[in-house]
Coordinates of C-alpha atoms in Angstrom, one line a residue:
X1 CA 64.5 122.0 188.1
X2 CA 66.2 125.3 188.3
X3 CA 68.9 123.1 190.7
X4 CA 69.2 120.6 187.8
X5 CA 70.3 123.0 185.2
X6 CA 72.4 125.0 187.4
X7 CA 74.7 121.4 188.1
X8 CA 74.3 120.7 184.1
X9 CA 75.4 124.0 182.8
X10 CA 79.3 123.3 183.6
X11 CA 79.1 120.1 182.3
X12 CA 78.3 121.4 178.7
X13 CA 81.7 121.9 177.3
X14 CA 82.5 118.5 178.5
X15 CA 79.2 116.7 177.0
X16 CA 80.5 118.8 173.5
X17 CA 83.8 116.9 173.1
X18 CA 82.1 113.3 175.3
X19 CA 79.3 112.9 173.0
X20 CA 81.0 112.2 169.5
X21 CA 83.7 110.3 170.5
X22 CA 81.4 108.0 173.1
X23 CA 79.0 108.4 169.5
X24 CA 81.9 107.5 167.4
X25 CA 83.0 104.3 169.4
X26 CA 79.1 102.9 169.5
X27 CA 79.4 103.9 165.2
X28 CA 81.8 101.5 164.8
X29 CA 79.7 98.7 166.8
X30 CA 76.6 99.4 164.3
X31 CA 76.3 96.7 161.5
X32 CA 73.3 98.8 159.7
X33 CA 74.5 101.7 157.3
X34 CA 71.3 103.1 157.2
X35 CA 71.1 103.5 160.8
X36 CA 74.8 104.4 161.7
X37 CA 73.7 107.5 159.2
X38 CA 70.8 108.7 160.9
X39 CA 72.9 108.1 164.3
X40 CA 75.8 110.4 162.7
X41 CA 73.6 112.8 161.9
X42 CA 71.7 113.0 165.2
X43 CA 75.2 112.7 167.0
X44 CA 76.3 116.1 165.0
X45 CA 73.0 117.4 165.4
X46 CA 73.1 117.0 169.2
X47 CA 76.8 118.7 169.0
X48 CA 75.7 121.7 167.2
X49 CA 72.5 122.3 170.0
X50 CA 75.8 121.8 172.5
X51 CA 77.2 124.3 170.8
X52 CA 74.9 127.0 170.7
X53 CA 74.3 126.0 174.2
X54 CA 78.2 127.2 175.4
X55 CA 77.4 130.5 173.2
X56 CA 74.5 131.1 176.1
X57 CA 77.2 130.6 178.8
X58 CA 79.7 133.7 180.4
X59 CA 83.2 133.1 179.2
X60 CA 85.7 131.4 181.9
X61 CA 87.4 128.1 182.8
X62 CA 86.0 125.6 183.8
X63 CA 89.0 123.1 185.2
X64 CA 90.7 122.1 182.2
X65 CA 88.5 123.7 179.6
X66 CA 87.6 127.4 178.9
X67 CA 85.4 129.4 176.8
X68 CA 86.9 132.4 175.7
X69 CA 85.8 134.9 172.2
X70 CA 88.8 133.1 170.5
X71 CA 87.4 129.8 170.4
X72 CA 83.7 130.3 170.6
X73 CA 83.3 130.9 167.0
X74 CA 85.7 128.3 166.4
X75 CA 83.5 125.9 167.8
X76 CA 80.0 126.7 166.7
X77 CA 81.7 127.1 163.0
X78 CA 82.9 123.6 163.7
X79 CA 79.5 122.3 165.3
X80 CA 77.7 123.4 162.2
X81 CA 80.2 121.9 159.9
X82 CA 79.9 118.5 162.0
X83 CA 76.4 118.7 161.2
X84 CA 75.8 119.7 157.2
X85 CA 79.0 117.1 156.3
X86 CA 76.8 114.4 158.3
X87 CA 74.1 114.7 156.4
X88 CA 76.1 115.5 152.7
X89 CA 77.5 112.3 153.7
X90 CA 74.9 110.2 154.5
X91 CA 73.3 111.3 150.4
X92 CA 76.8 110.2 149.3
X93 CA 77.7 107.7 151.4
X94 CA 76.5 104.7 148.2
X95 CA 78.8 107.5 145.3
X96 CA 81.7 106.8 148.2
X97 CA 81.2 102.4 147.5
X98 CA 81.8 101.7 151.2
X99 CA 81.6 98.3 152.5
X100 CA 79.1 98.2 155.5
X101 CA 82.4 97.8 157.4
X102 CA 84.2 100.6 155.7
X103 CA 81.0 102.6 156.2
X104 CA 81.1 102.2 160.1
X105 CA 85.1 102.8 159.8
X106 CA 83.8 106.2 158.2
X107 CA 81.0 107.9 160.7
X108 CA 83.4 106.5 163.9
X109 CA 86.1 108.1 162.5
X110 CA 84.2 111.0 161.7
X111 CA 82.7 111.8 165.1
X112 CA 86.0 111.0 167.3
X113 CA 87.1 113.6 165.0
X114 CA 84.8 116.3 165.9
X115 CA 85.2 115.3 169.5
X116 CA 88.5 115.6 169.3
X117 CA 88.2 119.2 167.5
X118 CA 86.4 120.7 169.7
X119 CA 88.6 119.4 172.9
X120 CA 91.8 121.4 170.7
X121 CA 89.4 124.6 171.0
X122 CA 88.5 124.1 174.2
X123 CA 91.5 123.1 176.1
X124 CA 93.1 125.6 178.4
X125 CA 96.2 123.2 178.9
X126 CA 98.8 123.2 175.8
X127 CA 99.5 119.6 176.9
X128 CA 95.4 118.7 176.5
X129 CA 95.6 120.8 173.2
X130 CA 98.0 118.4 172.0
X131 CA 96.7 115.3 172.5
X132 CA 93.5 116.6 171.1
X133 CA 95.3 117.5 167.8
X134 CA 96.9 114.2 167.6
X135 CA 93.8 112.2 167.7
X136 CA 92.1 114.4 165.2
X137 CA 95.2 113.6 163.5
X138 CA 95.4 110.0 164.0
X139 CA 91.3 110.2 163.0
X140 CA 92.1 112.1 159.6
X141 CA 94.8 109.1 158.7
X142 CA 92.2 106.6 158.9
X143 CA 89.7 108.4 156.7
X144 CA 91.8 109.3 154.2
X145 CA 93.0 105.8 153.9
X146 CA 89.1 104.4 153.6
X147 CA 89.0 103.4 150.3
X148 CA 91.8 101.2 150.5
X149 CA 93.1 102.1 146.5
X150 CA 97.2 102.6 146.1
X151 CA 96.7 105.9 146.4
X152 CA 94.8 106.7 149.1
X153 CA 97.1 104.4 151.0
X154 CA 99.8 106.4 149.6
X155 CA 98.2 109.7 150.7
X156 CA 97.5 108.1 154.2
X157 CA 101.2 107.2 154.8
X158 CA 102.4 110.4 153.8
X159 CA 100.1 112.3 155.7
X160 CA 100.8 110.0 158.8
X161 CA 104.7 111.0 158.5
X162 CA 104.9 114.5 157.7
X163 CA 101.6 115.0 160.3
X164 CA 103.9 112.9 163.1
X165 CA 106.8 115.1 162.7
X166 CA 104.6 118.1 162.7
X167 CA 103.1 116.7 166.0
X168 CA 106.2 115.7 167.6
X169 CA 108.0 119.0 166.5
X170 CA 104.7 120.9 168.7
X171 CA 105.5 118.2 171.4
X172 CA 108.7 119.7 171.6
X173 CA 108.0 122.7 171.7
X174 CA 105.3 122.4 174.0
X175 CA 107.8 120.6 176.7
X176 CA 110.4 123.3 175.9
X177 CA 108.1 126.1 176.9
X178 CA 107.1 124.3 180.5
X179 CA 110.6 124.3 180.8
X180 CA 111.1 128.4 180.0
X181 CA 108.6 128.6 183.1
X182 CA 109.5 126.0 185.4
X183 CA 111.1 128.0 187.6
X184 CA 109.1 131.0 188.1
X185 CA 106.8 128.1 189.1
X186 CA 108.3 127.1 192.5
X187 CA 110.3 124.2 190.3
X188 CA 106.8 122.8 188.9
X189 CA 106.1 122.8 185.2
X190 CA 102.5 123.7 184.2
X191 CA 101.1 123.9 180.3
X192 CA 97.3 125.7 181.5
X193 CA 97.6 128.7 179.8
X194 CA 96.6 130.8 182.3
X195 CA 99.6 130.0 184.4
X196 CA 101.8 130.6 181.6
X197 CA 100.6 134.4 180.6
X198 CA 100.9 134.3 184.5
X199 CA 104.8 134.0 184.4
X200 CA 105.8 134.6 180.8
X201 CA 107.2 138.0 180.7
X202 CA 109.8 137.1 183.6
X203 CA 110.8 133.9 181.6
X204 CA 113.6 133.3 179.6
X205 CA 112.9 135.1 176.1
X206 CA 115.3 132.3 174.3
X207 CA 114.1 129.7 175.5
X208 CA 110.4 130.7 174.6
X209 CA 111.5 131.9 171.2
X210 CA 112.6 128.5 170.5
X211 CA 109.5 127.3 172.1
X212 CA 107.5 129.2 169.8
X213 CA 109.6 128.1 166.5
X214 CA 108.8 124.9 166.8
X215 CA 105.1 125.1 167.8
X216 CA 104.5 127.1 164.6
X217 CA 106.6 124.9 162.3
X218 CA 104.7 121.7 164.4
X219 CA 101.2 122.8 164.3
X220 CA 101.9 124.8 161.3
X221 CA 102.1 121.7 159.4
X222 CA 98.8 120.3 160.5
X223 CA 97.1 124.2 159.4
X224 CA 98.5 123.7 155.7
X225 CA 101.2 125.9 156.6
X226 CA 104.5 125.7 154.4
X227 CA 107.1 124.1 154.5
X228 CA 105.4 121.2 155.8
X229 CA 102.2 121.8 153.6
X230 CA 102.5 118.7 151.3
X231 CA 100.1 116.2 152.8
X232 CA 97.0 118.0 152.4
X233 CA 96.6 118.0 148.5
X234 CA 97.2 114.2 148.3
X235 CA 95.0 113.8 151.6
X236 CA 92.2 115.8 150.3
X237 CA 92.3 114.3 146.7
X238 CA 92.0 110.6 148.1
X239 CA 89.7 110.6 151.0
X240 CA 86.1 110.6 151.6
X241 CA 84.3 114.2 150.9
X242 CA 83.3 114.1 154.2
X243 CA 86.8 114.1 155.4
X244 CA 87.7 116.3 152.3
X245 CA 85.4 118.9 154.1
X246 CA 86.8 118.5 157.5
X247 CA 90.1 118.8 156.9
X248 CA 90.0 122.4 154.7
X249 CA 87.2 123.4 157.4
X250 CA 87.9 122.3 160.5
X251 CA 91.4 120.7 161.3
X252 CA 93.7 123.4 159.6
X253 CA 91.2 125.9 161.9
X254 CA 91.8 124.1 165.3
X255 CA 95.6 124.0 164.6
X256 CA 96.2 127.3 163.5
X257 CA 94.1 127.8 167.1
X258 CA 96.7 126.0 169.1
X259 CA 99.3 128.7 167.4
X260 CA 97.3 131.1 168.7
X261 CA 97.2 130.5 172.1
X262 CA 101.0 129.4 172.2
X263 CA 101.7 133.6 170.6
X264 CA 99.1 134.7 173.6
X265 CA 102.2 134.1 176.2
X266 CA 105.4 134.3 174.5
X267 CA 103.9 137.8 173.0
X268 CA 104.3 139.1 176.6
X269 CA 108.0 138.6 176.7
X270 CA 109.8 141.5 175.6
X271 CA 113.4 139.6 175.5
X272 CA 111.5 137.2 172.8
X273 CA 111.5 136.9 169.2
X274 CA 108.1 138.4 167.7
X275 CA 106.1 135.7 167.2
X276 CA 103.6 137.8 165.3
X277 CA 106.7 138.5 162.8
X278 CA 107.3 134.8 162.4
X279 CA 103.6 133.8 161.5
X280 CA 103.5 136.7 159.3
X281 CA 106.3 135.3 157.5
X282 CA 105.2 131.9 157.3
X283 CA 101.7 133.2 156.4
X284 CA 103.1 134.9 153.3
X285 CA 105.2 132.4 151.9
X286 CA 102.2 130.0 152.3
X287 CA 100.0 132.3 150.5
X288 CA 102.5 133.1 147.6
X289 CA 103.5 129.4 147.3
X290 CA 99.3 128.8 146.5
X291 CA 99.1 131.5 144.5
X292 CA 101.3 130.2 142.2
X293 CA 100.6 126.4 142.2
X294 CA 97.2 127.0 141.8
X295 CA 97.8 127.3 137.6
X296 CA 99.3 124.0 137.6
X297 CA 96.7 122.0 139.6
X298 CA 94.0 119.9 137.1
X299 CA 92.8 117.4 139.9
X300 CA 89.6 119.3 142.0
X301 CA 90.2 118.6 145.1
X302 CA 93.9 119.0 145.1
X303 CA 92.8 122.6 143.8
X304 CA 90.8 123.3 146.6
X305 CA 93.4 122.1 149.0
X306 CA 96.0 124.3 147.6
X307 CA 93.4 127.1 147.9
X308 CA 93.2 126.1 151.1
X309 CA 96.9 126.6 152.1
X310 CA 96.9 130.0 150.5
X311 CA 94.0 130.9 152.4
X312 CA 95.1 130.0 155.8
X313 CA 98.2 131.8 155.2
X314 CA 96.1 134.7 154.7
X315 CA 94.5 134.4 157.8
X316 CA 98.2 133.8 159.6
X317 CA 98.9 137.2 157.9
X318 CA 96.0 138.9 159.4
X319 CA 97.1 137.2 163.0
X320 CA 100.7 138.0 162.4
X321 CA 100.0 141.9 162.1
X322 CA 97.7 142.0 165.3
X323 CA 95.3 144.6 166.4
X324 CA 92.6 145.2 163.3
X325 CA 93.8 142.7 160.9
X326 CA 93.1 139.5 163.4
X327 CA 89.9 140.7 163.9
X328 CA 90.1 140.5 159.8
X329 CA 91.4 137.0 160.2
X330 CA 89.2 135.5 162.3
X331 CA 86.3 136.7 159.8
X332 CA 88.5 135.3 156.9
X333 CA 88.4 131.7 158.8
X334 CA 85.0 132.1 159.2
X335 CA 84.2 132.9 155.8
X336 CA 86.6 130.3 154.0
X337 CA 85.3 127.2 155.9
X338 CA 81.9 128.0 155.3
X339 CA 82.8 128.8 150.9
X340 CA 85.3 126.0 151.0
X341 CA 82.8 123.4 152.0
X342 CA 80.3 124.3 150.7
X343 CA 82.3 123.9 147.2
X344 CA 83.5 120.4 148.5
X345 CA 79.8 119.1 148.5
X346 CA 78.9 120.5 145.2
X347 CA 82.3 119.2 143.6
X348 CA 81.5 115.8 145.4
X349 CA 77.7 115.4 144.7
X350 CA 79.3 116.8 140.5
X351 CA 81.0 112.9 140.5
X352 CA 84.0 114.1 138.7
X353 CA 87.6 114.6 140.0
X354 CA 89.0 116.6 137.4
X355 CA 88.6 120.3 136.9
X356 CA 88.4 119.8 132.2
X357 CA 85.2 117.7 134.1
X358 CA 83.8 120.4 135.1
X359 CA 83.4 122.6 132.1
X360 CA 79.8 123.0 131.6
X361 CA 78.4 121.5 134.9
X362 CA 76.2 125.4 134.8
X363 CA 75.0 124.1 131.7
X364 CA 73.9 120.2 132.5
X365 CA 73.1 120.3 135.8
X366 CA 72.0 124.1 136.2
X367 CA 71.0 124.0 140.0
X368 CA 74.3 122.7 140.9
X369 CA 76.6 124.0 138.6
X370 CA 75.5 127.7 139.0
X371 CA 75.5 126.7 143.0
X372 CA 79.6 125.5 142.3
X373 CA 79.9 128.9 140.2
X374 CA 78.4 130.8 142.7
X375 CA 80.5 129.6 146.1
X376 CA 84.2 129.6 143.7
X377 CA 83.3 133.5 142.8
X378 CA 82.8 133.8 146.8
X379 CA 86.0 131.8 147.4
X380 CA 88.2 134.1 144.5
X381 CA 87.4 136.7 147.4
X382 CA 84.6 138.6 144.9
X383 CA 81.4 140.7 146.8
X384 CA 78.9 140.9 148.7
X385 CA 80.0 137.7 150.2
X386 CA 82.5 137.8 153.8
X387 CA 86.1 136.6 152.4
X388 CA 85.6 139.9 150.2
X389 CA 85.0 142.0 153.1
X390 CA 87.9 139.8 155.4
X391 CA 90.3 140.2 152.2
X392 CA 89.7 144.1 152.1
X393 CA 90.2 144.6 155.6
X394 CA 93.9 142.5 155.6
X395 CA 95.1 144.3 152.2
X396 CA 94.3 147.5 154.1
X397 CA 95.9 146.8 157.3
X398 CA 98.9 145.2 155.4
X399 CA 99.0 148.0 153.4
X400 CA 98.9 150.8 156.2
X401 CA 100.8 149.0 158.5
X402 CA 104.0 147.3 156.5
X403 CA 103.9 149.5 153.1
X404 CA 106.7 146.3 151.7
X405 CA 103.7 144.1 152.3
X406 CA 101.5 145.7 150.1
X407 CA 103.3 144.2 146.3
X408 CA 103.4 140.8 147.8
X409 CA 100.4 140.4 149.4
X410 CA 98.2 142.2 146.6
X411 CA 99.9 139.9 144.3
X412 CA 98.9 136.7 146.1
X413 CA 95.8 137.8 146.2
X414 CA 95.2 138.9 143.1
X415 CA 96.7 135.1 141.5
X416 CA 94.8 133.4 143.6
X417 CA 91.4 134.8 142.5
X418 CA 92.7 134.6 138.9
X419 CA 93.1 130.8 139.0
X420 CA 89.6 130.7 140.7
X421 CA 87.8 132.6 138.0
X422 CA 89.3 130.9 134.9
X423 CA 87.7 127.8 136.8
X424 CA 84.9 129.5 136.9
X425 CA 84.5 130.7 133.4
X426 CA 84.6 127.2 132.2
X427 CA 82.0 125.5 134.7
X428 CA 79.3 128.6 133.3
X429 CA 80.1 128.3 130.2
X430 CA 82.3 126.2 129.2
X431 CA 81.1 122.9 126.7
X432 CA 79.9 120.4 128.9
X433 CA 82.2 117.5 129.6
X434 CA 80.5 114.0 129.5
X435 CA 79.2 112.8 132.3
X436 CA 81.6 110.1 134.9
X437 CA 80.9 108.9 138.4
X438 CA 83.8 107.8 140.7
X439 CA 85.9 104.5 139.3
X440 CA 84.4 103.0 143.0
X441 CA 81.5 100.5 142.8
X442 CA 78.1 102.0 144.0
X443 CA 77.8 101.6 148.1
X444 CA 74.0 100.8 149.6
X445 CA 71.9 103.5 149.6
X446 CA 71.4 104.7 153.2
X447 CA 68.5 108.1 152.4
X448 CA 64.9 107.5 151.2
X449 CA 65.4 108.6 147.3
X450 CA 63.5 112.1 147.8
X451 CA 65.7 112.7 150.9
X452 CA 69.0 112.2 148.6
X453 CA 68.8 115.7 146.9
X454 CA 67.5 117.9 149.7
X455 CA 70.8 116.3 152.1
X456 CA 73.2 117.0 149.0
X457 CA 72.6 120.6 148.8
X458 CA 70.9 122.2 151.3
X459 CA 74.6 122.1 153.0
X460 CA 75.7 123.9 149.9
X461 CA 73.3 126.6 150.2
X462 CA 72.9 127.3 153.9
X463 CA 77.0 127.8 153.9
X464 CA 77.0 130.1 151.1
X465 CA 73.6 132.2 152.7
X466 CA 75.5 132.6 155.7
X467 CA 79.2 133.4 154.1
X468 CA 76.9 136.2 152.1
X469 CA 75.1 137.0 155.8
X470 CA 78.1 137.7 156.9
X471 CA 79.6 140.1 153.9
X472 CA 76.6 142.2 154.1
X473 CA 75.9 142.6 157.7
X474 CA 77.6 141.1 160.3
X475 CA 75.6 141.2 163.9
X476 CA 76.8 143.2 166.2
X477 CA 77.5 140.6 168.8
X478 CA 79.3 138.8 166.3
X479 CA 81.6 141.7 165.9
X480 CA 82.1 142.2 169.1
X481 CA 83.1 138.3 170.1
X482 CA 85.4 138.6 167.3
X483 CA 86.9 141.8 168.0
X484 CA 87.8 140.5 171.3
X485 CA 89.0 137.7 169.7
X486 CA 91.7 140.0 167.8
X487 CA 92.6 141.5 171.5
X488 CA 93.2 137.7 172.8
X489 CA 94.8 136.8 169.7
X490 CA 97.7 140.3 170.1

């Protein structure tokens, strides 16, 4: 037995990223909506118990994986938003008027996602991390285009352009930086990371600078960084929720990862360009760009998806400094996929698209709307809940570290949670707007009926206890894998 689980334990990161895409393929097979729900959910469910499974594990590379403090709270954030947006989706699947067909299209698409997530977190090759991206990518495309309207088709196209330039920009990038080593390499080019820390302060600091320039611009573009930021309102406006909830939680998370890893070796060059100066750039522009649109947005979603871009440029902010603040950034991802989905179920299982239809939800629906009221206050950064404490801790280090960084970044912050509250003031206690479902014809319903509440918000409330968890107290083992995740991150 013992013998059995010693051969199984190195298999685990490879089961994580296997099981939803072998999941997701046998999906798509499945003629029964019911059943290919229960199987999504089971599938994520299985992924999250993998998960917390690697957490048990010592931290190392296993052939062209690793487990490192960097991407281990990555991935169990990931696992567990995998598994709540499975079963959100499954309540909302008949609001969504899938076909059975489009239904399957959804959960395959869905779990080759996840798979494909978590291989872009655990890949130690930049070449592996790639391909990963690009399939979650490709997998986001499809979703978005599900419902088959003009506009989601039009959403789909552009984010299939701007999200293949993005990716062949980091393709670039990534062959350019094999190149800055080759030849510290004996003549043999080699993307594993460690053989690239290995050799990267000897390499040519040009050649890696321009490396590095266009990994952040590439993979920037799939995090919701500007200038390539434009997809992700239209995506998030016209696809599914579930996707809706992927994309701000997980896909901006793995590729603001992969930009990560690419500053962990061209930091060590001292002939190089800072790369931590060039994310903090782009970070702050992102932010202050948000900021700003934010007044102007009246569609839901594309509110939260501009929130979204401001919010990851935060976090590139925190990384950009180094030392204190990306321990501050790691929290602030942390915290803002948990608020920000969380917030995507409510607005979903709410049935309206527009923010005026909103007004009043506290009032009509009080469970949900004072649920909505209560995850937007945690988004606009307000206590006891985590992006308060993440947002402190980045104004401070900003502030201490780069006094010029203190107007701008205070000012971003402090429009961002403006736009937020006026939302907020109308859903408590605003007049209550009539009632509207989506313009899409009612789907089959796939949950017994007194399952259907319970799977709609349970996800709403487990995120927001655990975004408050972690504002109030945050374990000390948590702490620590995340302060060592600042050291990896520079």
């Amino acid at each position: 037995m013992n013998e059995a689980l010693a051969m199984l334990v190195p298999t685990l990161p490879g089961l994580l990223v296997a099981l939803p895409v072998i999941g997701g393929v046998a999906l798509g097979a499945i003629p029964s909506l019911r059943l290919a729900a229960w199987l999504n959910i089971a599938l994520a469910a299985a992924g999250f118990a993998l998960a917390l499974a690697l957490a048990a594990l010592p931290f190392g590379v296993n052939g062209l994986l690793h487990i490192d403090a960097l991407n281990l709270p990555l991935l169990l954030l990931g696992a567990l938003v995998g598994l709540t947006t499975a079963c959100f989706s499954a309540a909302h699947l008949p609001a969504e008027g899938f076909t059975p067909l489009t239904g399957r299209a959804s959960h395959a698409a869905f779990q080759i996602f996840l798979g494909a997530h978590h291989l872009a977190l655990l890949a130690e090759n930049l070449g592996l991390a790639w391909v990963a991206i690009e399939t979650a990518t490709l997998a986001s495309v499809s979703m978005v285009a599900l419902h088959r309207g003009r506009a989601a088709i039009e959403a789909a196209r552009k984010f299939l352009i701007m999200a293949g330039l993005g990716i062949a920009l980091a393709l670039f990038g990534t062959i350019v930086l094999a190149l800055a080593t080759q030849p510290l390499l004996g003549g043999e080019a080699s993307l594993s990371l460690g053989v690239l820390r290995g050799v990267a302060a000897q390499a040519d600091g040009r050649l890696l600078s321009l490396a590095f320039a266009f990994l952040l611009v590439g993979y920037g573009t799939q995090a919701g960084l500007a200038p390539l930021h434009s997809w992700l309102p239209d995506a998030q406006a016209e696809g599914p929720v579930a996707m809706s909830a992927v994309l701000s939680g997980l896909l901006l998370n793995a590729a603001l990862h992969a930009i990560l890893r690419a500053k962990t070796v061209v930091g060590l060059n001292p002939a190089s360009l800072s790369p931590g100066a060039l994310l903090l750039g782009l970070g702050l522009v992102s932010l202050l760009l948000a900021s700003m649109s934010l007044w102007r947005r009246r569609d839901a979603r594309r509110f939260l998806a501009w929130s979204s871009i401001g919010h990851v440029g935060l976090a590139a902010i925190g990384f950009g400094l180094g030392g204190a603040a990306s321990v501050a950034a790691m929290l602030h991802l942390l915290g803002h996929s948990l608020v920000k989905t969380a917030i995507v179920f409510a607005v979903g299982r709410a049935g309206r698209r527009d923010l005026a239809g909103l007004a009043g939800l506290a009032t009509a629906r009080p469970i949900l709307g004072w649920s909505l009221v209560t995850a937007m206050l945690a988004l606009a950064g307000l206590p006891p809940f985590s992006l308060f404490a993440s947002e402190f801790l980045l104004l401070q280090q900003g502030v201490t570290r780069l006094p010029w960084l203190s107007l701008p970044l205070a000012l971003g912050l402090l429009l961002t949670a403006l736009a937020v509250l006026r939302q907020v003031h109308a859903i408590a206690l605003g007049l209550a707007a009539p009632s509207a479902g989506t313009n899409l014809p009612p789907g089959p319903a796939v949950l017994p009926p007194h399952l259907v509440p319970w799977m709609a918000t349970v996800p709403v409330h487990l995120h927001l206890l655990l975004a408050l968890l972690l504002g109030l107290a945050l374990p000390s083992a948590l702490y620590a894998v995340l302060a060592e995740a600042g050291r990896i991150a520079g």
